């Protein structure tokens, strides 16, 4: 069964040359149970709340397998939290997660997959890698943001179970790569769960582009 490798939250705010002046991307694993509520992991923060955090981006999950892939590219270990994730997961295809699917984590917590992570300049500065945003995008392994359906405590080693999956079948990887008109239509027609504003907007734009190009 899939499980949590680590639960991470901000270790320290770091100086950053971006417009905010600091960044909370320095996430590191924590010991023991940690409560996860509507806005994320207890004790975690976001420095730029215009682009990070909020109910639809409460938790960011990344897969061990994807971290291992990037370790091969970068030439060093991608330790839990290095990419700014809150949850490092094992045995779960995060890129293949369907928008709106729900994960039960531990005994109580229920999360819902909302959207892929969009790499930014802060992420690039964090790693100090040339052309990192484009390199990250090209690999198509973005990780997933999740909202909190039911709060609860979690810790490293907890099992993860996919408890529901919408029939539309549109995945994190599909949204990250750019929606096809059929995928956009399927998302917008899906009766539940509610789409995030960002994914809803991307779906509408995909249909508009298709209509203009027809």
mmCIF file of N, CA, C and O in Angstrom, residues 67-118:
data_model
loop_
_atom_site.group_PDB
_atom_site.id
_atom_site.type_symbol
_atom_site.label_atom_id
_atom_site.label_comp_id
_atom_site.label_asym_id
_atom_site.label_seq_id
_atom_site.Cartn_x
_atom_site.Cartn_y
_atom_site.Cartn_z
ATOM 1 N N UNK A 67 11.157 12.111 -7.316
ATOM 2 C CA UNK A 67 12.356 12.669 -6.693
ATOM 3 C C UNK A 67 13.601 11.902 -7.139
ATOM 4 O O UNK A 67 14.657 12.494 -7.408
ATOM 5 N N UNK A 68 13.472 10.583 -7.245
ATOM 6 C CA UNK A 68 14.593 9.759 -7.705
ATOM 7 C C UNK A 68 14.929 10.074 -9.157
ATOM 8 O O UNK A 68 16.110 10.091 -9.548
ATOM 9 N N UNK A 69 13.911 10.335 -9.958
ATOM 10 C CA UNK A 69 14.134 10.720 -11.358
ATOM 11 C C UNK A 69 14.959 11.999 -11.434
ATOM 12 O O UNK A 69 15.947 12.078 -12.182
ATOM 13 N N UNK A 70 14.582 12.995 -10.651
ATOM 14 C CA UNK A 70 15.316 14.258 -10.683
ATOM 15 C C UNK A 70 16.696 14.140 -10.039
ATOM 16 O O UNK A 70 17.623 14.861 -10.427
ATOM 17 N N UNK A 71 16.846 13.232 -9.091
ATOM 18 C CA UNK A 71 18.173 13.009 -8.521
ATOM 19 C C UNK A 71 19.144 12.548 -9.605
ATOM 20 O O UNK A 71 20.320 12.940 -9.609
ATOM 21 N N UNK A 72 18.635 11.714 -10.518
ATOM 22 C CA UNK A 72 19.476 11.267 -11.626
ATOM 23 C C UNK A 72 19.868 12.401 -12.550
ATOM 24 O O UNK A 72 20.966 12.397 -13.135
ATOM 25 N N UNK A 73 18.998 13.368 -12.702
ATOM 26 C CA UNK A 73 19.279 14.528 -13.555
ATOM 27 C C UNK A 73 20.219 15.507 -12.860
ATOM 28 O O UNK A 73 21.172 16.025 -13.471
ATOM 29 N N UNK A 74 19.965 15.752 -11.580
ATOM 30 C CA UNK A 74 20.728 16.759 -10.844
ATOM 31 C C UNK A 74 22.072 16.248 -10.331
ATOM 32 O O UNK A 74 22.991 17.029 -10.096
ATOM 33 N N UNK A 75 22.153 14.945 -10.113
ATOM 34 C CA UNK A 75 23.400 14.381 -9.621
ATOM 35 C C UNK A 75 23.544 14.421 -8.117
ATOM 36 O O UNK A 75 24.641 14.222 -7.586
ATOM 37 N N UNK A 76 22.445 14.658 -7.414
ATOM 38 C CA UNK A 76 22.458 14.598 -5.953
ATOM 39 C C UNK A 76 21.064 14.199 -5.469
ATOM 40 O O UNK A 76 20.079 14.275 -6.216
ATOM 41 N N UNK A 77 20.985 13.769 -4.207
ATOM 42 C CA UNK A 77 19.726 13.280 -3.657
ATOM 43 C C UNK A 77 18.718 14.421 -3.502
ATOM 44 O O UNK A 77 19.049 15.508 -3.026
ATOM 45 N N UNK A 78 17.497 14.164 -3.938
ATOM 46 C CA UNK A 78 16.405 15.111 -3.729
ATOM 47 C C UNK A 78 15.713 14.700 -2.430
ATOM 48 O O UNK A 78 14.807 13.865 -2.412
ATOM 49 N N UNK A 79 16.183 15.239 -1.337
ATOM 50 C CA UNK A 79 15.693 14.856 -0.014
ATOM 51 C C UNK A 79 14.273 15.373 0.206
ATOM 52 O O UNK A 79 13.856 16.361 -0.422
ATOM 53 N N UNK A 80 13.491 14.736 1.076
ATOM 54 C CA UNK A 80 12.134 15.214 1.342
ATOM 55 C C UNK A 80 12.112 16.684 1.743
ATOM 56 O O UNK A 80 12.869 17.115 2.613
ATOM 57 N N UNK A 81 11.262 17.442 1.073
ATOM 58 C CA UNK A 81 11.128 18.866 1.333
ATOM 59 C C UNK A 81 11.950 19.749 0.423
ATOM 60 O O UNK A 81 11.705 20.953 0.346
ATOM 61 N N UNK A 82 12.926 19.196 -0.287
ATOM 62 C CA UNK A 82 13.810 20.026 -1.117
ATOM 63 C C UNK A 82 13.044 20.772 -2.199
ATOM 64 O O UNK A 82 13.394 21.900 -2.552
ATOM 65 N N UNK A 83 12.002 20.154 -2.725
ATOM 66 C CA UNK A 83 11.204 20.809 -3.762
ATOM 67 C C UNK A 83 10.065 21.643 -3.163
ATOM 68 O O UNK A 83 9.192 22.116 -3.882
ATOM 69 N N UNK A 84 10.079 21.795 -1.846
ATOM 70 C CA UNK A 84 9.053 22.592 -1.189
ATOM 71 C C UNK A 84 7.787 21.825 -0.866
ATOM 72 O O UNK A 84 6.768 22.416 -0.507
ATOM 73 N N UNK A 85 7.852 20.485 -0.959
ATOM 74 C CA UNK A 85 6.652 19.688 -0.713
ATOM 75 C C UNK A 85 6.379 19.513 0.775
ATOM 76 O O UNK A 85 7.298 19.530 1.593
ATOM 77 N N UNK A 86 5.111 19.311 1.095
ATOM 78 C CA UNK A 86 4.690 18.987 2.461
ATOM 79 C C UNK A 86 4.663 17.491 2.699
ATOM 80 O O UNK A 86 4.938 17.035 3.807
ATOM 81 N N UNK A 87 4.281 16.741 1.668
ATOM 82 C CA UNK A 87 4.190 15.298 1.782
ATOM 83 C C UNK A 87 5.079 14.646 0.740
ATOM 84 O O UNK A 87 4.982 14.957 -0.458
ATOM 85 N N UNK A 88 5.963 13.765 1.167
ATOM 86 C CA UNK A 88 6.712 12.900 0.241
ATOM 87 C C UNK A 88 6.051 11.525 0.347
ATOM 88 O O UNK A 88 5.891 10.994 1.448
ATOM 89 N N UNK A 89 5.635 10.987 -0.798
ATOM 90 C CA UNK A 89 4.848 9.754 -0.789
ATOM 91 C C UNK A 89 5.557 8.650 -1.559
ATOM 92 O O UNK A 89 6.283 8.900 -2.524
ATOM 93 N N UNK A 90 5.304 7.429 -1.129
ATOM 94 C CA UNK A 90 5.916 6.261 -1.754
ATOM 95 C C UNK A 90 4.817 5.355 -2.306
ATOM 96 O O UNK A 90 3.782 5.153 -1.661
ATOM 97 N N UNK A 91 5.042 4.829 -3.507
ATOM 98 C CA UNK A 91 4.113 3.861 -4.081
ATOM 99 C C UNK A 91 2.862 4.461 -4.678
ATOM 100 O O UNK A 91 1.880 3.746 -4.908
ATOM 101 N N UNK A 92 2.864 5.757 -4.958
ATOM 102 C CA UNK A 92 1.693 6.429 -5.507
ATOM 103 C C UNK A 92 2.107 7.269 -6.711
ATOM 104 O O UNK A 92 3.058 8.050 -6.629
ATOM 105 N N UNK A 93 1.415 7.096 -7.826
ATOM 106 C CA UNK A 93 1.698 7.857 -9.037
ATOM 107 C C UNK A 93 1.019 9.218 -8.928
ATOM 108 O O UNK A 93 -0.156 9.368 -9.282
ATOM 109 N N UNK A 94 1.740 10.202 -8.448
ATOM 110 C CA UNK A 94 1.152 11.517 -8.231
ATOM 111 C C UNK A 94 0.815 12.195 -9.555
ATOM 112 O O UNK A 94 -0.233 12.828 -9.698
ATOM 113 N N UNK A 95 1.678 12.057 -10.553
ATOM 114 C CA UNK A 95 1.401 12.643 -11.862
ATOM 115 C C UNK A 95 0.148 12.033 -12.480
ATOM 116 O O UNK A 95 -0.597 12.697 -13.198
ATOM 117 N N UNK A 96 -0.098 10.763 -12.189
ATOM 118 C CA UNK A 96 -1.268 10.077 -12.715
ATOM 119 C C UNK A 96 -2.511 10.228 -11.868
ATOM 120 O O UNK A 96 -3.569 9.670 -12.202
ATOM 121 N N UNK A 97 -2.422 11.005 -10.779
ATOM 122 C CA UNK A 97 -3.593 11.226 -9.935
ATOM 123 C C UNK A 97 -4.646 12.004 -10.705
ATOM 124 O O UNK A 97 -4.348 12.967 -11.422
ATOM 125 N N UNK A 98 -5.896 11.602 -10.578
ATOM 126 C CA UNK A 98 -7.002 12.250 -11.281
ATOM 127 C C UNK A 98 -7.459 13.483 -10.505
ATOM 128 O O UNK A 98 -7.567 13.452 -9.272
ATOM 129 N N UNK A 99 -7.691 14.566 -11.227
ATOM 130 C CA UNK A 99 -8.200 15.783 -10.592
ATOM 131 C C UNK A 99 -9.493 15.451 -9.844
ATOM 132 O O UNK A 99 -10.444 14.919 -10.420
ATOM 133 N N UNK A 100 -9.519 15.741 -8.549
ATOM 134 C CA UNK A 100 -10.699 15.471 -7.739
ATOM 135 C C UNK A 100 -10.668 14.162 -6.985
ATOM 136 O O UNK A 100 -11.558 13.911 -6.159
ATOM 137 N N UNK A 101 -9.654 13.313 -7.242
ATOM 138 C CA UNK A 101 -9.610 12.064 -6.482
ATOM 139 C C UNK A 101 -9.250 12.357 -5.025
ATOM 140 O O UNK A 101 -8.619 13.364 -4.708
ATOM 141 N N UNK A 102 -9.667 11.450 -4.149
ATOM 142 C CA UNK A 102 -9.452 11.667 -2.720
ATOM 143 C C UNK A 102 -8.537 10.604 -2.132
ATOM 144 O O UNK A 102 -8.638 9.428 -2.495
ATOM 145 N N UNK A 103 -7.662 11.065 -1.231
ATOM 146 C CA UNK A 103 -6.740 10.178 -0.528
ATOM 147 C C UNK A 103 -7.082 10.182 0.958
ATOM 148 O O UNK A 103 -7.223 11.244 1.571
ATOM 149 N N UNK A 104 -7.180 9.011 1.525
ATOM 150 C CA UNK A 104 -7.269 8.869 2.980
ATOM 151 C C UNK A 104 -5.860 8.606 3.486
ATOM 152 O O UNK A 104 -5.199 7.660 3.040
ATOM 153 N N UNK A 105 -5.389 9.446 4.385
ATOM 154 C CA UNK A 105 -4.022 9.358 4.901
ATOM 155 C C UNK A 105 -4.077 9.134 6.409
ATOM 156 O O UNK A 105 -4.681 9.934 7.140
ATOM 157 N N UNK A 106 -3.438 8.064 6.873
ATOM 158 C CA UNK A 106 -3.515 7.760 8.295
ATOM 159 C C UNK A 106 -4.927 7.358 8.684
ATOM 160 O O UNK A 106 -5.690 6.813 7.890
ATOM 161 N N UNK A 107 -5.313 7.691 9.906
ATOM 162 C CA UNK A 107 -6.613 7.251 10.429
ATOM 163 C C UNK A 107 -7.753 8.217 10.119
ATOM 164 O O UNK A 107 -8.915 7.794 10.084
ATOM 165 N N UNK A 108 -7.439 9.503 9.894
ATOM 166 C CA UNK A 108 -8.511 10.503 9.813
ATOM 167 C C UNK A 108 -8.441 11.392 8.587
ATOM 168 O O UNK A 108 -9.467 11.699 7.974
ATOM 169 N N UNK A 109 -7.253 11.839 8.212
ATOM 170 C CA UNK A 109 -7.101 12.858 7.178
ATOM 171 C C UNK A 109 -7.615 12.388 5.814
ATOM 172 O O UNK A 109 -7.313 11.284 5.373
ATOM 173 N N UNK A 110 -8.379 13.255 5.152
ATOM 174 C CA UNK A 110 -8.808 13.022 3.772
ATOM 175 C C UNK A 110 -8.426 14.242 2.940
ATOM 176 O O UNK A 110 -8.779 15.382 3.284
ATOM 177 N N UNK A 111 -7.694 14.005 1.866
ATOM 178 C CA UNK A 111 -7.230 15.056 0.967
ATOM 179 C C UNK A 111 -7.848 14.873 -0.410
ATOM 180 O O UNK A 111 -8.193 13.763 -0.803
ATOM 181 N N UNK A 112 -7.942 15.972 -1.148
ATOM 182 C CA UNK A 112 -8.491 15.927 -2.510
ATOM 183 C C UNK A 112 -7.521 16.580 -3.491
ATOM 184 O O UNK A 112 -7.081 17.710 -3.272
ATOM 185 N N UNK A 113 -7.186 15.883 -4.552
ATOM 186 C CA UNK A 113 -6.258 16.375 -5.566
ATOM 187 C C UNK A 113 -6.898 17.532 -6.329
ATOM 188 O O UNK A 113 -8.012 17.400 -6.852
ATOM 189 N N UNK A 114 -6.194 18.675 -6.395
ATOM 190 C CA UNK A 114 -6.780 19.858 -7.028
ATOM 191 C C UNK A 114 -6.076 20.292 -8.316
ATOM 192 O O UNK A 114 -6.737 20.596 -9.305
ATOM 193 N N UNK A 115 -4.735 20.319 -8.320
ATOM 194 C CA UNK A 115 -4.024 20.860 -9.491
ATOM 195 C C UNK A 115 -2.533 20.538 -9.406
ATOM 196 O O UNK A 115 -2.018 20.215 -8.330
ATOM 197 N N UNK A 116 -1.830 20.633 -10.546
ATOM 198 C CA UNK A 116 -0.377 20.445 -10.511
ATOM 199 C C UNK A 116 0.331 21.688 -9.983
ATOM 200 O O UNK A 116 -0.220 22.790 -10.003
ATOM 201 N N UNK A 117 1.545 21.477 -9.530
ATOM 202 C CA UNK A 117 2.399 22.596 -9.114
ATOM 203 C C UNK A 117 2.956 23.276 -10.369
ATOM 204 O O UNK A 117 3.390 22.620 -11.312
ATOM 205 N N UNK A 118 2.965 24.591 -10.380
ATOM 206 C CA UNK A 118 3.576 25.359 -11.456
ATOM 207 C C UNK A 118 4.921 25.876 -10.965
ATOM 208 O O UNK A 118 4.968 26.622 -9.980
#
